mmCIF file of C-alpha atoms in Angstrom:
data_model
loop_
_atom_site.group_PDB
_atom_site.id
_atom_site.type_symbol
_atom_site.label_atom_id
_atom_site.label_comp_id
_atom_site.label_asym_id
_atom_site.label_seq_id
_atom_site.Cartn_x
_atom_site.Cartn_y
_atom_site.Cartn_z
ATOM 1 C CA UNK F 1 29.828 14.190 13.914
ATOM 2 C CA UNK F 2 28.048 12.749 10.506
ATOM 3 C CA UNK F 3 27.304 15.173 7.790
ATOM 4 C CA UNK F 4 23.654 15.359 6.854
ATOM 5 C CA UNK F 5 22.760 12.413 4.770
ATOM 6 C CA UNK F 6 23.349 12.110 0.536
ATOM 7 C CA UNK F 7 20.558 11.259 -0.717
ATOM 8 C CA UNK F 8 22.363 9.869 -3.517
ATOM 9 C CA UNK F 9 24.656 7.805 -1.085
ATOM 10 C CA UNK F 10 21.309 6.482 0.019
ATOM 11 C CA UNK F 11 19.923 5.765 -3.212
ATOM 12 C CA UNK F 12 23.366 3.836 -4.141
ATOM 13 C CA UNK F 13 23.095 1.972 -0.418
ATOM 14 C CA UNK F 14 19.646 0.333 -1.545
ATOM 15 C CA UNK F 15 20.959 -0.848 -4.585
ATOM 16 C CA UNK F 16 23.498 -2.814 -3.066
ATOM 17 C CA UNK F 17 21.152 -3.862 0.011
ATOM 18 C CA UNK F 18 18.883 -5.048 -1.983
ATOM 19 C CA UNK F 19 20.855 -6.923 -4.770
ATOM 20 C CA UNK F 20 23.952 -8.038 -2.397
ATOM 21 C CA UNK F 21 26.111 -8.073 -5.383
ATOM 22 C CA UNK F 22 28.552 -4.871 -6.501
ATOM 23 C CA UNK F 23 27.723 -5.791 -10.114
ATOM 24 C CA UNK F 24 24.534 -6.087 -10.396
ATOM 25 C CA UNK F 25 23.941 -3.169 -7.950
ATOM 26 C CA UNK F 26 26.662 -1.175 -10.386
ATOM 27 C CA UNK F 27 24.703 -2.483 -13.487
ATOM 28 C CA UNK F 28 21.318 -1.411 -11.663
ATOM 29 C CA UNK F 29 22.284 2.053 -11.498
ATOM 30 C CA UNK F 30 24.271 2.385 -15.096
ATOM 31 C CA UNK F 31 27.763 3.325 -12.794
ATOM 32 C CA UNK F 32 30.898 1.481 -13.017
ATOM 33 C CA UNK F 33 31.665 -0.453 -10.023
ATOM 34 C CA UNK F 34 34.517 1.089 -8.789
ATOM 35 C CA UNK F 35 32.410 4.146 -8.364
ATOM 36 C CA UNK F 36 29.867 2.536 -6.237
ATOM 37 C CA UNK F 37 32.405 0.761 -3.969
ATOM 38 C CA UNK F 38 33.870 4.792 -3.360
ATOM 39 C CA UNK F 39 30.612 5.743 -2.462
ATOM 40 C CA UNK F 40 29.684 3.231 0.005
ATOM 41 C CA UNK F 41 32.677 3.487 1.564
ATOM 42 C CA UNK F 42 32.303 7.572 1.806
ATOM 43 C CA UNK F 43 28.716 6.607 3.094
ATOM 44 C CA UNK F 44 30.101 4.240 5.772
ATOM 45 C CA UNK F 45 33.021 6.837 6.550
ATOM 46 C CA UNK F 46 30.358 9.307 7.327
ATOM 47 C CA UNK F 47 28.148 7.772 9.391
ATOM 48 C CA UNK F 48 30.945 5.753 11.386
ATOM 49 C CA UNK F 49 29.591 2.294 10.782
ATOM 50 C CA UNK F 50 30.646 -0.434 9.057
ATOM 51 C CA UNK F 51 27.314 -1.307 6.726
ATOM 52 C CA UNK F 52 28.478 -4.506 4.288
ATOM 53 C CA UNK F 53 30.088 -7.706 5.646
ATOM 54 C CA UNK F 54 32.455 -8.736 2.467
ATOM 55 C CA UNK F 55 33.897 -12.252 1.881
ATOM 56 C CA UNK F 56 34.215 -15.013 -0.284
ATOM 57 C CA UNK F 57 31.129 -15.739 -0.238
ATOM 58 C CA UNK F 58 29.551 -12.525 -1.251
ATOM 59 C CA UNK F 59 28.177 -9.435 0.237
ATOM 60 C CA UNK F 60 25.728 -9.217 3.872
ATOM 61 C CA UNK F 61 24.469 -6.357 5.147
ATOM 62 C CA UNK F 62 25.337 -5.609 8.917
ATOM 63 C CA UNK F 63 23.054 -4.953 11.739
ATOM 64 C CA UNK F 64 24.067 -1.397 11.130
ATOM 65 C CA UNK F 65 23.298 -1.809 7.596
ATOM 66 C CA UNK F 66 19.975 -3.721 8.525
ATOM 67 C CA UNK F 67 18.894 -0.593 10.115
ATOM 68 C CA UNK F 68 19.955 1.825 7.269
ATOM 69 C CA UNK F 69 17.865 -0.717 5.351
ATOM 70 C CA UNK F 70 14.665 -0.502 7.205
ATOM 71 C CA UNK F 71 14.921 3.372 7.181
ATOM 72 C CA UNK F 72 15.730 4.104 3.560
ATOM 73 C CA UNK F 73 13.183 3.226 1.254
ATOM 74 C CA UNK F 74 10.575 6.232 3.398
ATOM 75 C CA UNK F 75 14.103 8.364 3.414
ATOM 76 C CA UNK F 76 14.413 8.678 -0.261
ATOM 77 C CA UNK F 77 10.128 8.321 -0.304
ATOM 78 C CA UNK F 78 9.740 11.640 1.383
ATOM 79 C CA UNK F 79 12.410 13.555 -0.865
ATOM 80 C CA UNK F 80 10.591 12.331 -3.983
ATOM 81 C CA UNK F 81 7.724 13.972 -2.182
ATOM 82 C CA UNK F 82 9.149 16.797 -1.664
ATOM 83 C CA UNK F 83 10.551 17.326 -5.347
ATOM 84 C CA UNK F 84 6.937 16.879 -6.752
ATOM 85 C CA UNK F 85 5.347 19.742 -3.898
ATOM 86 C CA UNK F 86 8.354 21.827 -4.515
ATOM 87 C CA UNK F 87 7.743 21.523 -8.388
ATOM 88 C CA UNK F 88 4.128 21.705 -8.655
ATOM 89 C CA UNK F 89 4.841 25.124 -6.413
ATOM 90 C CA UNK F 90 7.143 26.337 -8.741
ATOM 91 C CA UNK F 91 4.534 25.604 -11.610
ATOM 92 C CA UNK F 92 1.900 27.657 -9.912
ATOM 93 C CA UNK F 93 -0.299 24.755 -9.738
ATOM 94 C CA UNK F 94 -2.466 24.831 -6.418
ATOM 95 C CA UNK F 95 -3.525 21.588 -6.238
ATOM 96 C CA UNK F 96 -4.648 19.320 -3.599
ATOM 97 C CA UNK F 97 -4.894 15.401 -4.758
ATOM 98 C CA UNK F 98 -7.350 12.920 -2.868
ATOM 99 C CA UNK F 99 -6.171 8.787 -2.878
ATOM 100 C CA UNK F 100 -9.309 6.794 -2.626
ATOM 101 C CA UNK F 101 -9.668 2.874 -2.816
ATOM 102 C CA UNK F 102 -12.448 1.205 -4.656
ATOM 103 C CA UNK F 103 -15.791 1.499 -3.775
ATOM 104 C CA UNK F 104 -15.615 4.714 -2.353
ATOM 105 C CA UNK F 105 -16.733 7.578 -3.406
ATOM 106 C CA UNK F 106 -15.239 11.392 -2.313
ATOM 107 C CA UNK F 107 -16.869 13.625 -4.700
ATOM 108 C CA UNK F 108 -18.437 15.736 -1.313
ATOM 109 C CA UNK F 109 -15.382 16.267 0.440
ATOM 110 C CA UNK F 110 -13.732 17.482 -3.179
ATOM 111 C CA UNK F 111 -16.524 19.647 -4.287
ATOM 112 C CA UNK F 112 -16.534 21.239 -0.103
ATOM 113 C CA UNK F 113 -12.791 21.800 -0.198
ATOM 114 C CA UNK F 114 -12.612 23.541 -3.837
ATOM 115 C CA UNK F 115 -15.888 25.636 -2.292
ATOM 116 C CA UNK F 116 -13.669 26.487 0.747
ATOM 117 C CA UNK F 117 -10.634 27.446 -1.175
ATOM 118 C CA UNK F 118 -11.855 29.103 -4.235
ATOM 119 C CA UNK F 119 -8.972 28.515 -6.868
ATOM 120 C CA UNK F 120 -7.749 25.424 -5.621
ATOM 121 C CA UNK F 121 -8.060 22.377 -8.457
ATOM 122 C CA UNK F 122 -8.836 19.221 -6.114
ATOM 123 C CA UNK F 123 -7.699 16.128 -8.161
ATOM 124 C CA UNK F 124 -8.023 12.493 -6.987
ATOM 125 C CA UNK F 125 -6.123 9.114 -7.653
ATOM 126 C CA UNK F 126 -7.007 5.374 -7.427
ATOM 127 C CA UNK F 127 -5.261 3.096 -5.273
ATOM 128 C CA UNK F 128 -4.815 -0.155 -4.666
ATOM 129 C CA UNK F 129 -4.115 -2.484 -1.686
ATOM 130 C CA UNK F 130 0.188 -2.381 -2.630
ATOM 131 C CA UNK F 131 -0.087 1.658 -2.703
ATOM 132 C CA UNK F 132 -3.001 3.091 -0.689
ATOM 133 C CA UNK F 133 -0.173 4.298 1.806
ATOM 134 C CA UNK F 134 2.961 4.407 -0.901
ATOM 135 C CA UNK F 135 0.889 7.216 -2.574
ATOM 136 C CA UNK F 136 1.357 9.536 0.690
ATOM 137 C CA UNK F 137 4.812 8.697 0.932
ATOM 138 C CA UNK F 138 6.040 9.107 -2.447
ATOM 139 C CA UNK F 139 3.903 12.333 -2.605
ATOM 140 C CA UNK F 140 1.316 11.298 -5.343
ATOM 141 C CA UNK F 141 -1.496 12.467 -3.086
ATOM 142 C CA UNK F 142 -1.888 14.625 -0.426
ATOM 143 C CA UNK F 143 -4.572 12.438 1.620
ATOM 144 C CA UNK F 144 -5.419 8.955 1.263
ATOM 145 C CA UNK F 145 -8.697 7.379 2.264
ATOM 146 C CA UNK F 146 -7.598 3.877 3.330
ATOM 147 C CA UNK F 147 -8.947 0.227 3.852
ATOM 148 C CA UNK F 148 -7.204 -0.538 6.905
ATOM 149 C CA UNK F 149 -5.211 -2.028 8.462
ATOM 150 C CA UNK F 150 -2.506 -0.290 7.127
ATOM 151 C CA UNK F 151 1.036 -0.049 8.089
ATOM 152 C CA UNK F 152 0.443 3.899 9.998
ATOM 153 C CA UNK F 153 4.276 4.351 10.702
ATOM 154 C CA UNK F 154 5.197 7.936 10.026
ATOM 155 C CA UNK F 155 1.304 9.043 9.436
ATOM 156 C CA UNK F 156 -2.330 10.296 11.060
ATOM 157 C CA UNK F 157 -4.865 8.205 10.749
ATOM 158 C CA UNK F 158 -8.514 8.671 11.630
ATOM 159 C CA UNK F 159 -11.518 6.308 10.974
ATOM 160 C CA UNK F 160 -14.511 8.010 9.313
ATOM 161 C CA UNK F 161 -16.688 4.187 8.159
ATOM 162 C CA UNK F 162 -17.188 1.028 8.217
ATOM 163 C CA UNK F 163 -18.943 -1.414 6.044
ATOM 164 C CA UNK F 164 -19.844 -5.502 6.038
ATOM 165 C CA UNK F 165 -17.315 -7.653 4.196
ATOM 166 C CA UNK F 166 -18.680 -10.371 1.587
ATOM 167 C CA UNK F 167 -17.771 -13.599 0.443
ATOM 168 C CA UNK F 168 -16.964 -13.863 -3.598
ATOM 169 C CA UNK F 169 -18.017 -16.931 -5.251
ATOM 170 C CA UNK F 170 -18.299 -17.958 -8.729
ATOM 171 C CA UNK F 171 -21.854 -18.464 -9.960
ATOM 172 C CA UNK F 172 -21.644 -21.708 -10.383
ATOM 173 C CA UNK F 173 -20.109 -22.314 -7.013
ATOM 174 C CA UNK F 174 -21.960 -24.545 -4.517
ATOM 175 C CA UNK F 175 -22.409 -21.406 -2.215
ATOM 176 C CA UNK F 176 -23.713 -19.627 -5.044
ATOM 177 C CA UNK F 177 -27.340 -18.174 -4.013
ATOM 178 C CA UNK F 178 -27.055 -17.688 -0.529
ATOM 179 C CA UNK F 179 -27.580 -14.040 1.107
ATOM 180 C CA UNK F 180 -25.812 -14.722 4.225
ATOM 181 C CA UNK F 181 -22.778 -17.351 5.164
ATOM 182 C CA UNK F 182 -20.658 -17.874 7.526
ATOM 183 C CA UNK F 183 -16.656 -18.500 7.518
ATOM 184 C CA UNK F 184 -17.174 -22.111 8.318
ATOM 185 C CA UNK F 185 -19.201 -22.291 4.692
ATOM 186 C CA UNK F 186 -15.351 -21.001 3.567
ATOM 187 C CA UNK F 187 -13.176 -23.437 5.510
ATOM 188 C CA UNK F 188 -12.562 -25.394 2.775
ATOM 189 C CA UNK F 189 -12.339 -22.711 -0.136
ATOM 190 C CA UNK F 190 -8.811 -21.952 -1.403
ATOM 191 C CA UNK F 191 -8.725 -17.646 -0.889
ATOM 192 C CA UNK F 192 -7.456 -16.219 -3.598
ATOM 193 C CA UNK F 193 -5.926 -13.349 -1.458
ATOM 194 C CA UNK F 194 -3.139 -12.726 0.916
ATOM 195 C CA UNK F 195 -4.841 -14.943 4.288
ATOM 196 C CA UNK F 196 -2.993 -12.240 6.916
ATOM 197 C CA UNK F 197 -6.109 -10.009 5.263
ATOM 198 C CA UNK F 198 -8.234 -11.924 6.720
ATOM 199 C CA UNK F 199 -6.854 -13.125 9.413
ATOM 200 C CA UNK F 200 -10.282 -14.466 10.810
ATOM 201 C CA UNK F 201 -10.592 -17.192 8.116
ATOM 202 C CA UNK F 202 -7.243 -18.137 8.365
ATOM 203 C CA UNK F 203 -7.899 -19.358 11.863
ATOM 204 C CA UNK F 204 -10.791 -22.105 10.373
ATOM 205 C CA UNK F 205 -8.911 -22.579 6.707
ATOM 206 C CA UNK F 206 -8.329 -26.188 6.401
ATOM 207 C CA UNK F 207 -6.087 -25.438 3.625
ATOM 208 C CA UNK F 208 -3.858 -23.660 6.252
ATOM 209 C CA UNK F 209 -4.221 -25.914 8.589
ATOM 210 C CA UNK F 210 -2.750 -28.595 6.257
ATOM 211 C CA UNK F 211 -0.003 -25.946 5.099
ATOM 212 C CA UNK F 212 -0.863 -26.068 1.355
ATOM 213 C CA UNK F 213 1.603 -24.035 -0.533
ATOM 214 C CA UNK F 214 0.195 -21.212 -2.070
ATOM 215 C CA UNK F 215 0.700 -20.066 -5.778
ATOM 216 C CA UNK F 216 3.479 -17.374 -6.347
ATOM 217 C CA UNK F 217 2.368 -13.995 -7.024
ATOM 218 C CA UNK F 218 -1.260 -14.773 -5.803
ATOM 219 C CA UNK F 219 -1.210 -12.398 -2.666
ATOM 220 C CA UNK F 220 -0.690 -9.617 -4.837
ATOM 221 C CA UNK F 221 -3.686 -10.008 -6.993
ATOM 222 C CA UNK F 222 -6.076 -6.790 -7.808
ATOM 223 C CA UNK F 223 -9.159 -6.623 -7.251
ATOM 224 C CA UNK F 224 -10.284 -7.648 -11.217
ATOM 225 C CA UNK F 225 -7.681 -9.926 -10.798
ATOM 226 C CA UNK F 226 -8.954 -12.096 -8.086
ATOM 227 C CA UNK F 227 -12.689 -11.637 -9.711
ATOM 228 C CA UNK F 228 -11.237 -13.488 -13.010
ATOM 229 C CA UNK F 229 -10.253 -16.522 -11.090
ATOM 230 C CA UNK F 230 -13.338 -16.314 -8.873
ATOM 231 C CA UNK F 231 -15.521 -16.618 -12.316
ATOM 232 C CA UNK F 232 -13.342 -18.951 -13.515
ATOM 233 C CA UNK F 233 -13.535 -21.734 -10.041
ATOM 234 C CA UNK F 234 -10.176 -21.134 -8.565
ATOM 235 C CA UNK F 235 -11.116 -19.986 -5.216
ATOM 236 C CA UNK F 236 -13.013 -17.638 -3.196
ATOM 237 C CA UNK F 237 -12.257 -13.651 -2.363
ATOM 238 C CA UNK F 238 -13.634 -11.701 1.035
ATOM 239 C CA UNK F 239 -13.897 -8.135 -0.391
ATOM 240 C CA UNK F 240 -15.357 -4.656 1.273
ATOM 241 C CA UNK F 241 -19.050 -5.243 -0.045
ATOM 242 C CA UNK F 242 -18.902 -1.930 -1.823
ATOM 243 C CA UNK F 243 -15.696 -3.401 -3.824
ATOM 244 C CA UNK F 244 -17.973 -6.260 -5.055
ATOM 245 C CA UNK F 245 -20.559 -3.699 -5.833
ATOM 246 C CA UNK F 246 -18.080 -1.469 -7.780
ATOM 247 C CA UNK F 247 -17.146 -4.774 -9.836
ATOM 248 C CA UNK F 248 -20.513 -6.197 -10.299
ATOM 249 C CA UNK F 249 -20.588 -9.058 -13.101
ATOM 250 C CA UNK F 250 -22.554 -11.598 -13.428
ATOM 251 C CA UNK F 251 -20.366 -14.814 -13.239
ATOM 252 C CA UNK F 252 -20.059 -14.174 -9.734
ATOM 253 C CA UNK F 253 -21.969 -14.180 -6.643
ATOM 254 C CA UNK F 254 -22.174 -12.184 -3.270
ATOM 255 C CA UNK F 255 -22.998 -12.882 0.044
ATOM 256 C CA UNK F 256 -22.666 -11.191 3.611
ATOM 257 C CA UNK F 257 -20.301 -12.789 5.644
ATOM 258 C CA UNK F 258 -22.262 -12.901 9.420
ATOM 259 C CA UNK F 259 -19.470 -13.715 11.913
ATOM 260 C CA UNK F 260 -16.284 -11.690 10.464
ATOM 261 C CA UNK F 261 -15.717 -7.786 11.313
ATOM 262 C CA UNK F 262 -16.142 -5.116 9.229
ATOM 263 C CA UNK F 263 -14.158 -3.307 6.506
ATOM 264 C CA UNK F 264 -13.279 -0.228 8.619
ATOM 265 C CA UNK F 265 -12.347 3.095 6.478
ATOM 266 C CA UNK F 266 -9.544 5.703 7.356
ATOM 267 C CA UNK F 267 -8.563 9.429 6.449
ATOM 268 C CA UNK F 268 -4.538 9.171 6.290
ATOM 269 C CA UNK F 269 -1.789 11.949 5.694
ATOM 270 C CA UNK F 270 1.938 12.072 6.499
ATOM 271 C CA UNK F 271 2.272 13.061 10.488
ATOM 272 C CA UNK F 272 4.856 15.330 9.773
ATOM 273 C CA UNK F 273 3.045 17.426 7.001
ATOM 274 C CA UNK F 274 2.026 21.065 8.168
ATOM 275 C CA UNK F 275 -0.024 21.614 5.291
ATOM 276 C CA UNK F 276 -3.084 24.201 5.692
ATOM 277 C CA UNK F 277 -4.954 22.605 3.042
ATOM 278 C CA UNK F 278 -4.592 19.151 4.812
ATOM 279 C CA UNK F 279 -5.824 20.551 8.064
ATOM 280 C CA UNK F 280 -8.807 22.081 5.817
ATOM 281 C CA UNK F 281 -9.645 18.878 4.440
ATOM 282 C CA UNK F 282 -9.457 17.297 7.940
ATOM 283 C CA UNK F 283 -11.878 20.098 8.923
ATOM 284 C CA UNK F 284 -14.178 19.433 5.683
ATOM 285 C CA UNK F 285 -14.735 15.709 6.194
ATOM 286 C CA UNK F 286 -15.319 16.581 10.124
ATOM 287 C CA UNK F 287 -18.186 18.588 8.895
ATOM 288 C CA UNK F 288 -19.459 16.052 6.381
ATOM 289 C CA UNK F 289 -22.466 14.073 7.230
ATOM 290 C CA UNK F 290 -21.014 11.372 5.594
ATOM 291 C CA UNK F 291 -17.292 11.367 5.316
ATOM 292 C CA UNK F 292 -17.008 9.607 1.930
ATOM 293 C CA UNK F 293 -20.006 7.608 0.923
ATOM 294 C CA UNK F 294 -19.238 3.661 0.162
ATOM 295 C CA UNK F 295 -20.977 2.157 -2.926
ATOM 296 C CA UNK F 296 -24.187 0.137 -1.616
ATOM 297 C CA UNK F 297 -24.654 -3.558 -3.050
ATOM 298 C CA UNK F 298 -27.118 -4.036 -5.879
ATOM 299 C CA UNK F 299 -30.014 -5.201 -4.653
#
């Protein structure tokens, strides 16, 4: 029977699954490489599976290894977690920290939960589209109000709003000046955004359609990010409306999108969490008569 997992094993195993090279791997992790070939093959010894094909032509992970793959990165995730509750214990620091995404606000839930817990310092952090999730994970927060869809493997997710999305266009744009339009009006805009986010325009995007390859790197734009080359003519950006109201500027415009769905707004926390101060806050925002309130458009 397989002894309980190294972590350290685990962390040298995603070196090497992810670079497919001893050297660089070794080089990643400032060992020498004989030392990480002896622990991969302790870590394959233990769990009784073969996890690297190795040839000529290089290094492959196995369909063993594929599945030690998939499962790592939230393995090693949820021990960093665990380090920073275990340390901030140790500290004496009772602290409870709220993720929110932009254009939301959670100032009522914080101020209710530091009333109901007298002594506890509520904190909150930012997120972003990459990390609204990673922050639960990874232990940075405690909660995490989320724009979904989000990937909700290994959490609890409840939705507590929902909001119209809006069509980004700079001022100068043809659309420019228009309160309402529809996703046909964007058919032939290049989005400056990942297109699986909005899955509804990808269906009428000519530039899809005609398979246009799309810039490197441009799916992972932030939010000021995609605003810059909005202003600047390079394309359009469907945004939460209370995201475009947070960034209000005025070489853009804003208008309602009719005929898409809404931006729909989560409460998220690791499933496996026991906390009593999660299960408070879940119990705070119940009693809320508005969960977190999202930023209204200027107008």
């Amino acid at each position: 029977m397989p002894r309980d997992l190294d972590l350290r094993k685990l962390r040298y195993f995603l070196a090497l699954a992810e670079e497919l090279n001893y050297g660089r791997a070794a080089q990643h992790l400032h060992i020498a490489q004989p030392v990480l070939s002896r622990q991969i093959r302790a870590l394959e010894a233990e769990l009784g599976a073969s996890l690297f094909v190795r040839d000529r032509r290089g290094v492959e992970l196995t369909p063993a290894g594929e599945a030690l793959r998939a499962d790592t990165p939230a393995l090693l995730a949820a021990a960093d977690a665990a380090r920073r509750r275990v340390a901030r214990a140790a500290r004496g620091t009772d602290t409870f920290t709220i993720g929110f995404m932009p254009g939301l606000i959670v100032t009522a839930a914080a101020v209710a939960l530091e009333a109901r817990r007298p002594g506890l310092r509520v904190q909150v952090v930012r997120t972003g589209w990459d990390d609204q999730v990673q922050v639960l994970h990874d232990g940075r927060a405690d909660v995490s109000y989320v724009r979904l869809p989000v990937d909700e493997r290994g959490l609890r997710v409840i939705g507590i709003a929902e909001e119209p999305r809006v069509a980004v266009v700079a001022a100068a744009h043809r659309l420019a000046g228009k309160d309402e339009m529809t996703l046909t009006d964007l058919a032939d805009e290049h989005l400056l955004q990942n297109p699986d986010a909005v899955p509804e325009w990808r269906e009428v995007a000519t530039e899809m359609r005609e398979r246009v390859p799309r810039p490197p790197g441009e799916d992972r734009y932030g939010v000021e990010e995609k605003l810059e080359h909005v202003a600047r003519g390079r394309g359009v950006a469907v945004l939460p409306a209370s995201v475009a109201a947070f960034y209000t500027r005025p070489d853009i415009a804003v208008a309602t999108i009719t005929d898409i769905g809404p931006s729909r707004v989560a409460l998220a926390w690791q499933a496996q969490r026991r906390s009593p101060l999660i299960r408070d806050f879940v119990d705070v925002v119940a009693g809320l008569d508005s969960p977190c309130t999202v930023l209204a458009p200027p107008g």
